[in-house]
Amino acid sequence: MFVRRGYMDKARIDLFHADNPSENIAGNQHWGHATSTDLYHWENQAIAIFPGAEGEGIFSGSSVIDVNNTSGFFPNQTNGVVAMYTLNTAEEETQEIAYSTDGGYTFTKYANNPVISINSTQFRDPKVTWYPPAQQWVMAIAYAQEFVIGFYTSPNLRDWSHASNFSRWGLLGLQYECPNLVQIPMLSNISVENPLDPSNFASTDMYVLTVSINPGAPLGGSITQAFPGTFNGTHFAPVDQVARITDFGKDNYAGQFFYGIPPTSPQISIAWASNWQYTQVVPTGDSENFRSAMSLPRYNVLANTTRGDYTFVSLPYDLSPLYTTTSPLANSTSLANASLLYDYSRTVPSGALTFNMTVTSIPAENVTGTTNFTFMSSVTGESIRGGFYLGGDTPFFINRGYIRGFDNPFFTDKFSTNNLVSVDTQTFRLQVVIDRSIMEVFLDNGLRSATTTFFAEGELDTLIVSSAELSPGIAVSVDVYGLNRYVVSYIVGRVPK
């Protein structure tokens, strides 16, 4: 994935993804391609990279813009695209490259592939980035079942040298997959109202290495963990041995950072919104032509918090282009020990909604009370719920167990985390975004986040937000906005699966 022609200023954004053109299950893997200018309105392009023979799969990898023509593939241009991917066969996983002279729409495979071969069937998912101080390319790659992330360097994307290993850190599961390495800003204060204001950046010399595991996550199946640290061009040094889980739900895996975003800006990632334990069997329809989806695009930074140094922060990318109205469809500034009910069956045709809740003046001691939300179907009575307990160890929960459209022993229905209230601000913030079958929640400016899929028999059309038994003086406000659904269109000649 990469951004071209400037940073998010009507730049074209390219996303390459796993694509099976013959079935809506994993397998027969190609590289699909979609483009956007705002990360929410997408146009599906023609398949970008095809297997070359029966039994081959084009597995995960990354793409970069070779501005200086280090590869030698682009003698007359500064916008050539090089993709690096794992070629999977029954005998071996090797690393190959392909290049594009037309902006990533079509690729030519390098004649001297593979560029890396170590005679292994568990060696995959190369993530390539440019390291300016050494004027070289750097790659992170998984030796999957050895629990090792290897770092390689190259002057030209064709010739690679092994530099170092990052071995057996964090949660191991049964294998490592899909590493990412990115330089990322560190915030001065996560508790301010607008934490991503550049004036709130303390430093931009930190890195984050993300490592996904599958299977073997604490909740089962697949999950991603983040390691903050420093990188000198060959070696990554984590700040500690802590495994920071990037999402406390069960449906956010192998998030990838977009290449081409300046290190002085919040990095942007997007993940696969599913779990390998059940992704092959979740419901879909004949008219859907897909079975999986991507998460919301997210801003990512680091922040120090109470009992949480170098927290990996995730916030949804600006949703305002999707708002159905400029002002809230429903709101309340006096929701303490009260409730708000909003029927959006007729006002939001997409069924997609977001709301922001702010709880202020929370006492530092002896606090009581809860805040809760429910999205429900007025037809079937199904619902997905969540809530925050302000007292005790301040747990937050999600419950998708009242949705009846999918039953599977691995489809865990309840999730929770703990979220300490800042003693400085005495405030709790919650943002929830829901679409037809995905809900994402963001606690306290993205200190905690969760992605949860659900498959209801009836359309959810009613939102209830409430609070109860709150300590005196606590104030609660909420704003509700309708969202236009993500727009995905197909170019002429591109037949959806």
mmCIF file of N, CA and C in Angstrom, residues 180-265:
data_model
loop_
_atom_site.group_PDB
_atom_site.id
_atom_site.type_symbol
_atom_site.label_atom_id
_atom_site.label_comp_id
_atom_site.label_asym_id
_atom_site.label_seq_id
_atom_site.Cartn_x
_atom_site.Cartn_y
_atom_site.Cartn_z
ATOM 1 N N ASN A 180 5.615 -5.384 10.089
ATOM 2 C CA ASN A 180 5.630 -4.012 9.581
ATOM 3 C C ASN A 180 6.642 -3.225 10.373
ATOM 4 N N LEU A 181 7.381 -2.345 9.735
ATOM 5 C CA LEU A 181 8.298 -1.444 10.419
ATOM 6 C C LEU A 181 8.050 -0.039 9.899
ATOM 7 N N VAL A 182 7.821 0.913 10.822
ATOM 8 C CA VAL A 182 7.517 2.277 10.397
ATOM 9 C C VAL A 182 8.010 3.265 11.444
ATOM 10 N N GLN A 183 8.524 4.386 10.986
ATOM 11 C CA GLN A 183 8.877 5.494 11.878
ATOM 12 C C GLN A 183 7.593 6.224 12.239
ATOM 13 N N ILE A 184 7.462 6.621 13.522
ATOM 14 C CA ILE A 184 6.151 7.062 14.002
ATOM 15 C C ILE A 184 6.304 8.172 15.034
ATOM 16 N N PRO A 185 5.421 9.181 15.036
ATOM 17 C CA PRO A 185 5.520 10.252 16.024
ATOM 18 C C PRO A 185 5.138 9.796 17.437
ATOM 19 N N MET A 186 5.718 10.476 18.408
ATOM 20 C CA MET A 186 5.412 10.273 19.826
ATOM 21 C C MET A 186 4.696 11.519 20.313
ATOM 22 N N LEU A 187 3.546 11.352 20.975
ATOM 23 C CA LEU A 187 2.764 12.484 21.451
ATOM 24 C C LEU A 187 3.280 12.995 22.788
ATOM 25 N N SER A 188 3.072 14.287 23.021
ATOM 26 C CA SER A 188 3.365 14.872 24.331
ATOM 27 C C SER A 188 2.269 14.554 25.328
ATOM 28 N N ASN A 189 0.998 14.612 24.860
ATOM 29 C CA ASN A 189 -0.134 14.426 25.771
ATOM 30 C C ASN A 189 -1.300 13.833 24.992
ATOM 31 N N ILE A 190 -1.671 12.612 25.316
ATOM 32 C CA ILE A 190 -2.766 11.953 24.621
ATOM 33 C C ILE A 190 -4.124 12.449 25.092
ATOM 34 N N SER A 191 -4.185 13.119 26.238
ATOM 35 C CA SER A 191 -5.468 13.461 26.852
ATOM 36 C C SER A 191 -6.079 14.757 26.341
ATOM 37 N N VAL A 192 -5.351 15.495 25.508
ATOM 38 C CA VAL A 192 -5.912 16.744 25.003
ATOM 39 C C VAL A 192 -7.012 16.445 23.996
ATOM 40 N N GLU A 193 -7.831 17.466 23.742
ATOM 41 C CA GLU A 193 -9.002 17.251 22.892
ATOM 42 C C GLU A 193 -8.608 16.875 21.468
ATOM 43 N N ASN A 194 -7.537 17.480 20.945
ATOM 44 C CA ASN A 194 -7.071 17.178 19.588
ATOM 45 C C ASN A 194 -5.636 16.654 19.649
ATOM 46 N N PRO A 195 -5.461 15.398 20.003
ATOM 47 C CA PRO A 195 -4.103 14.884 20.251
ATOM 48 C C PRO A 195 -3.217 14.850 19.024
ATOM 49 N N LEU A 196 -3.784 14.833 17.817
ATOM 50 C CA LEU A 196 -2.975 14.727 16.609
ATOM 51 C C LEU A 196 -2.536 16.067 16.056
ATOM 52 N N ASP A 197 -2.781 17.136 16.791
ATOM 53 C CA ASP A 197 -2.249 18.435 16.392
ATOM 54 C C ASP A 197 -0.727 18.360 16.391
ATOM 55 N N PRO A 198 -0.058 18.782 15.311
ATOM 56 C CA PRO A 198 1.405 18.666 15.257
ATOM 57 C C PRO A 198 2.132 19.317 16.431
ATOM 58 N N SER A 199 1.526 20.335 17.036
ATOM 59 C CA SER A 199 2.165 20.972 18.182
ATOM 60 C C SER A 199 2.244 20.031 19.382
ATOM 61 N N ASN A 200 1.520 18.901 19.322
ATOM 62 C CA ASN A 200 1.499 17.942 20.423
ATOM 63 C C ASN A 200 2.485 16.788 20.194
ATOM 64 N N PHE A 201 3.290 16.866 19.147
ATOM 65 C CA PHE A 201 4.262 15.809 18.876
ATOM 66 C C PHE A 201 5.533 16.071 19.671
ATOM 67 N N ALA A 202 5.941 15.102 20.476
ATOM 68 C CA ALA A 202 7.147 15.251 21.296
ATOM 69 C C ALA A 202 8.400 14.880 20.517
ATOM 70 N N SER A 203 8.322 13.845 19.679
ATOM 71 C CA SER A 203 9.469 13.419 18.890
ATOM 72 C C SER A 203 8.983 12.612 17.705
ATOM 73 N N THR A 204 9.865 12.442 16.719
ATOM 74 C CA THR A 204 9.521 11.647 15.538
ATOM 75 C C THR A 204 10.626 10.650 15.212
ATOM 76 N N ASP A 205 11.431 10.289 16.215
ATOM 77 C CA ASP A 205 12.530 9.361 15.947
ATOM 78 C C ASP A 205 12.254 7.944 16.431
ATOM 79 N N MET A 206 11.022 7.681 16.892
ATOM 80 C CA MET A 206 10.664 6.343 17.321
ATOM 81 C C MET A 206 10.193 5.505 16.134
ATOM 82 N N TYR A 207 10.319 4.193 16.291
ATOM 83 C CA TYR A 207 9.809 3.241 15.311
ATOM 84 C C TYR A 207 8.828 2.300 16.006
ATOM 85 N N VAL A 208 7.983 1.683 15.208
ATOM 86 C CA VAL A 208 7.125 0.592 15.678
ATOM 87 C C VAL A 208 7.304 -0.595 14.745
ATOM 88 N N LEU A 209 7.540 -1.750 15.343
ATOM 89 C CA LEU A 209 7.533 -3.011 14.615
ATOM 90 C C LEU A 209 6.269 -3.752 15.014
ATOM 91 N N THR A 210 5.410 -4.043 14.068
ATOM 92 C CA THR A 210 4.228 -4.853 14.362
ATOM 93 C C THR A 210 4.453 -6.262 13.841
ATOM 94 N N VAL A 211 3.977 -7.221 14.620
ATOM 95 C CA VAL A 211 4.105 -8.634 14.286
ATOM 96 C C VAL A 211 2.755 -9.297 14.522
ATOM 97 N N SER A 212 2.252 -9.990 13.531
ATOM 98 C CA SER A 212 0.977 -10.687 13.662
ATOM 99 C C SER A 212 1.225 -12.159 13.966
ATOM 100 N N ILE A 213 0.321 -12.745 14.739
ATOM 101 C CA ILE A 213 0.432 -14.169 15.042
ATOM 102 C C ILE A 213 -0.864 -14.871 14.659
ATOM 103 N N ASN A 214 -0.697 -16.068 14.134
ATOM 104 C CA ASN A 214 -1.849 -16.882 13.740
ATOM 105 C C ASN A 214 -1.397 -18.324 13.520
ATOM 106 N N PRO A 215 -2.067 -19.276 14.195
ATOM 107 C CA PRO A 215 -3.051 -19.087 15.267
ATOM 108 C C PRO A 215 -2.343 -18.896 16.608
ATOM 109 N N GLY A 216 -3.137 -18.879 17.675
ATOM 110 C CA GLY A 216 -2.560 -18.822 19.001
ATOM 111 C C GLY A 216 -2.770 -17.523 19.735
ATOM 112 N N ALA A 217 -3.647 -16.630 19.234
ATOM 113 C CA ALA A 217 -3.936 -15.383 19.931
ATOM 114 C C ALA A 217 -4.641 -15.671 21.260
ATOM 115 N N PRO A 218 -4.544 -14.776 22.240
ATOM 116 C CA PRO A 218 -5.195 -15.014 23.538
ATOM 117 C C PRO A 218 -6.682 -15.331 23.434
ATOM 118 N N LEU A 219 -7.382 -14.691 22.490
ATOM 119 C CA LEU A 219 -8.797 -14.965 22.290
ATOM 120 C C LEU A 219 -9.032 -16.051 21.249
ATOM 121 N N GLY A 220 -7.958 -16.556 20.682
ATOM 122 C CA GLY A 220 -8.065 -17.577 19.647
ATOM 123 C C GLY A 220 -7.838 -16.997 18.267
ATOM 124 N N GLY A 221 -7.188 -17.760 17.421
ATOM 125 C CA GLY A 221 -7.007 -17.341 16.037
ATOM 126 C C GLY A 221 -5.882 -16.349 15.869
ATOM 127 N N SER A 222 -6.179 -15.217 15.224
ATOM 128 C CA SER A 222 -5.161 -14.280 14.768
ATOM 129 C C SER A 222 -5.281 -12.924 15.449
ATOM 130 N N ILE A 223 -4.120 -12.284 15.628
ATOM 131 C CA ILE A 223 -4.072 -10.973 16.270
ATOM 132 C C ILE A 223 -2.744 -10.315 15.917
ATOM 133 N N THR A 224 -2.632 -9.011 16.201
ATOM 134 C CA THR A 224 -1.412 -8.255 15.911
ATOM 135 C C THR A 224 -0.899 -7.601 17.183
ATOM 136 N N GLN A 225 0.427 -7.564 17.329
ATOM 137 C CA GLN A 225 1.064 -6.916 18.473
ATOM 138 C C GLN A 225 2.073 -5.893 17.972
ATOM 139 N N ALA A 226 2.312 -4.860 18.788
ATOM 140 C CA ALA A 226 3.206 -3.765 18.408
ATOM 141 C C ALA A 226 4.368 -3.668 19.387
ATOM 142 N N PHE A 227 5.558 -3.444 18.832
ATOM 143 C CA PHE A 227 6.758 -3.246 19.634
ATOM 144 C C PHE A 227 7.357 -1.875 19.297
ATOM 145 N N PRO A 228 7.243 -0.885 20.180
ATOM 146 C CA PRO A 228 7.925 0.387 19.956
ATOM 147 C C PRO A 228 9.411 0.247 20.225
ATOM 148 N N GLY A 229 10.229 1.014 19.511
ATOM 149 C CA GLY A 229 11.662 0.931 19.721
ATOM 150 C C GLY A 229 12.420 1.867 18.806
ATOM 151 N N THR A 230 13.705 1.582 18.629
ATOM 152 C CA THR A 230 14.559 2.377 17.760
ATOM 153 C C THR A 230 15.130 1.477 16.670
ATOM 154 N N PHE A 231 15.522 2.108 15.563
ATOM 155 C CA PHE A 231 16.052 1.357 14.428
ATOM 156 C C PHE A 231 17.204 2.149 13.834
ATOM 157 N N ASN A 232 18.338 1.470 13.589
ATOM 158 C CA ASN A 232 19.536 2.153 13.078
ATOM 159 C C ASN A 232 19.860 1.790 11.633
ATOM 160 N N GLY A 233 18.922 1.202 10.949
ATOM 161 C CA GLY A 233 19.138 0.818 9.559
ATOM 162 C C GLY A 233 19.407 -0.652 9.376
ATOM 163 N N THR A 234 19.817 -1.331 10.453
ATOM 164 C CA THR A 234 20.065 -2.773 10.376
ATOM 165 C C THR A 234 19.469 -3.527 11.553
ATOM 166 N N HIS A 235 19.376 -2.891 12.730
ATOM 167 C CA HIS A 235 18.934 -3.563 13.946
ATOM 168 C C HIS A 235 17.783 -2.795 14.592
ATOM 169 N N PHE A 236 16.779 -3.537 15.023
ATOM 170 C CA PHE A 236 15.664 -2.959 15.762
ATOM 171 C C PHE A 236 15.839 -3.290 17.238
ATOM 172 N N ALA A 237 15.705 -2.260 18.112
ATOM 173 C CA ALA A 237 15.844 -2.437 19.557
ATOM 174 C C ALA A 237 14.555 -2.000 20.239
ATOM 175 N N PRO A 238 13.770 -2.931 20.766
ATOM 176 C CA PRO A 238 12.516 -2.554 21.440
ATOM 177 C C PRO A 238 12.795 -1.848 22.764
ATOM 178 N N VAL A 239 11.849 -1.011 23.186
ATOM 179 C CA VAL A 239 12.030 -0.275 24.439
ATOM 180 C C VAL A 239 11.875 -1.184 25.652
ATOM 181 N N ASP A 240 11.144 -2.282 25.483
ATOM 182 C CA ASP A 240 10.941 -3.232 26.572
ATOM 183 C C ASP A 240 10.463 -4.553 25.980
ATOM 184 N N GLN A 241 10.088 -5.478 26.833
ATOM 185 C CA GLN A 241 9.666 -6.799 26.373
ATOM 186 C C GLN A 241 8.149 -6.967 26.346
ATOM 187 N N VAL A 242 7.421 -5.881 26.471
ATOM 188 C CA VAL A 242 5.968 -5.939 26.568
ATOM 189 C C VAL A 242 5.343 -6.198 25.195
ATOM 190 N N ALA A 243 4.349 -7.069 25.155
ATOM 191 C CA ALA A 243 3.556 -7.286 23.945
ATOM 192 C C ALA A 243 2.339 -6.372 24.008
ATOM 193 N N ARG A 244 2.286 -5.389 23.145
ATOM 194 C CA ARG A 244 1.169 -4.448 23.105
ATOM 195 C C ARG A 244 0.192 -4.894 22.024
ATOM 196 N N ILE A 245 -0.927 -5.443 22.436
ATOM 197 C CA ILE A 245 -1.940 -5.902 21.480
ATOM 198 C C ILE A 245 -2.593 -4.684 20.846
ATOM 199 N N THR A 246 -2.688 -4.677 19.536
ATOM 200 C CA THR A 246 -3.172 -3.490 18.843
ATOM 201 C C THR A 246 -4.689 -3.348 18.855
ATOM 202 N N ASP A 247 -5.429 -4.398 19.225
ATOM 203 C CA ASP A 247 -6.886 -4.357 19.142
ATOM 204 C C ASP A 247 -7.429 -5.387 20.126
ATOM 205 N N PHE A 248 -8.355 -4.987 21.028
ATOM 206 C CA PHE A 248 -8.829 -5.933 22.028
ATOM 207 C C PHE A 248 -10.053 -6.721 21.567
ATOM 208 N N GLY A 249 -10.474 -6.518 20.328
ATOM 209 C CA GLY A 249 -11.500 -7.361 19.735
ATOM 210 C C GLY A 249 -10.869 -8.599 19.116
ATOM 211 N N LYS A 250 -11.592 -9.223 18.210
ATOM 212 C CA LYS A 250 -11.094 -10.460 17.600
ATOM 213 C C LYS A 250 -11.013 -10.386 16.087
ATOM 214 N N ASP A 251 -11.310 -9.221 15.512
ATOM 215 C CA ASP A 251 -11.436 -9.143 14.056
ATOM 216 C C ASP A 251 -10.594 -8.025 13.462
ATOM 217 N N ASN A 252 -9.337 -7.958 13.867
ATOM 218 C CA ASN A 252 -8.407 -6.973 13.317
ATOM 219 C C ASN A 252 -7.052 -7.653 13.204
ATOM 220 N N TYR A 253 -6.633 -7.927 11.979
ATOM 221 C CA TYR A 253 -5.425 -8.724 11.785
ATOM 222 C C TYR A 253 -4.524 -8.125 10.712
ATOM 223 N N ALA A 254 -3.214 -8.227 10.974
ATOM 224 C CA ALA A 254 -2.172 -7.950 9.974
ATOM 225 C C ALA A 254 -2.312 -6.564 9.365
ATOM 226 N N GLY A 255 -2.604 -5.558 10.195
ATOM 227 C CA GLY A 255 -2.682 -4.188 9.700
ATOM 228 C C GLY A 255 -1.387 -3.776 9.008
ATOM 229 N N GLN A 256 -1.532 -3.047 7.907
ATOM 230 C CA GLN A 256 -0.380 -2.600 7.122
ATOM 231 C C GLN A 256 -0.335 -1.079 7.085
ATOM 232 N N PHE A 257 0.880 -0.533 7.208
ATOM 233 C CA PHE A 257 1.072 0.914 7.108
ATOM 234 C C PHE A 257 1.265 1.308 5.654
ATOM 235 N N PHE A 258 0.704 2.438 5.281
ATOM 236 C CA PHE A 258 0.886 2.961 3.932
ATOM 237 C C PHE A 258 2.296 3.514 3.771
ATOM 238 N N TYR A 259 2.937 3.155 2.681
ATOM 239 C CA TYR A 259 4.257 3.683 2.357
ATOM 240 C C TYR A 259 4.097 5.087 1.767
ATOM 241 N N GLY A 260 5.016 5.986 2.112
ATOM 242 C CA GLY A 260 5.014 7.318 1.517
ATOM 243 C C GLY A 260 4.460 8.403 2.408
ATOM 244 N N ILE A 261 4.124 8.099 3.655
ATOM 245 C CA ILE A 261 3.645 9.105 4.594
ATOM 246 C C ILE A 261 4.834 9.613 5.403
ATOM 247 N N PRO A 262 5.045 10.925 5.486
ATOM 248 C CA PRO A 262 6.224 11.451 6.189
ATOM 249 C C PRO A 262 6.276 10.973 7.634
ATOM 250 N N PRO A 263 7.463 10.703 8.162
ATOM 251 C CA PRO A 263 7.580 10.233 9.549
ATOM 252 C C PRO A 263 7.185 11.277 10.579
ATOM 253 N N THR A 264 7.074 12.531 10.151
ATOM 254 C CA THR A 264 6.640 13.595 11.059
ATOM 255 C C THR A 264 5.132 13.687 11.168
ATOM 256 N N SER A 265 4.415 12.848 10.433
ATOM 257 C CA SER A 265 2.952 12.833 10.453
ATOM 258 C C SER A 265 2.461 11.538 11.089
#
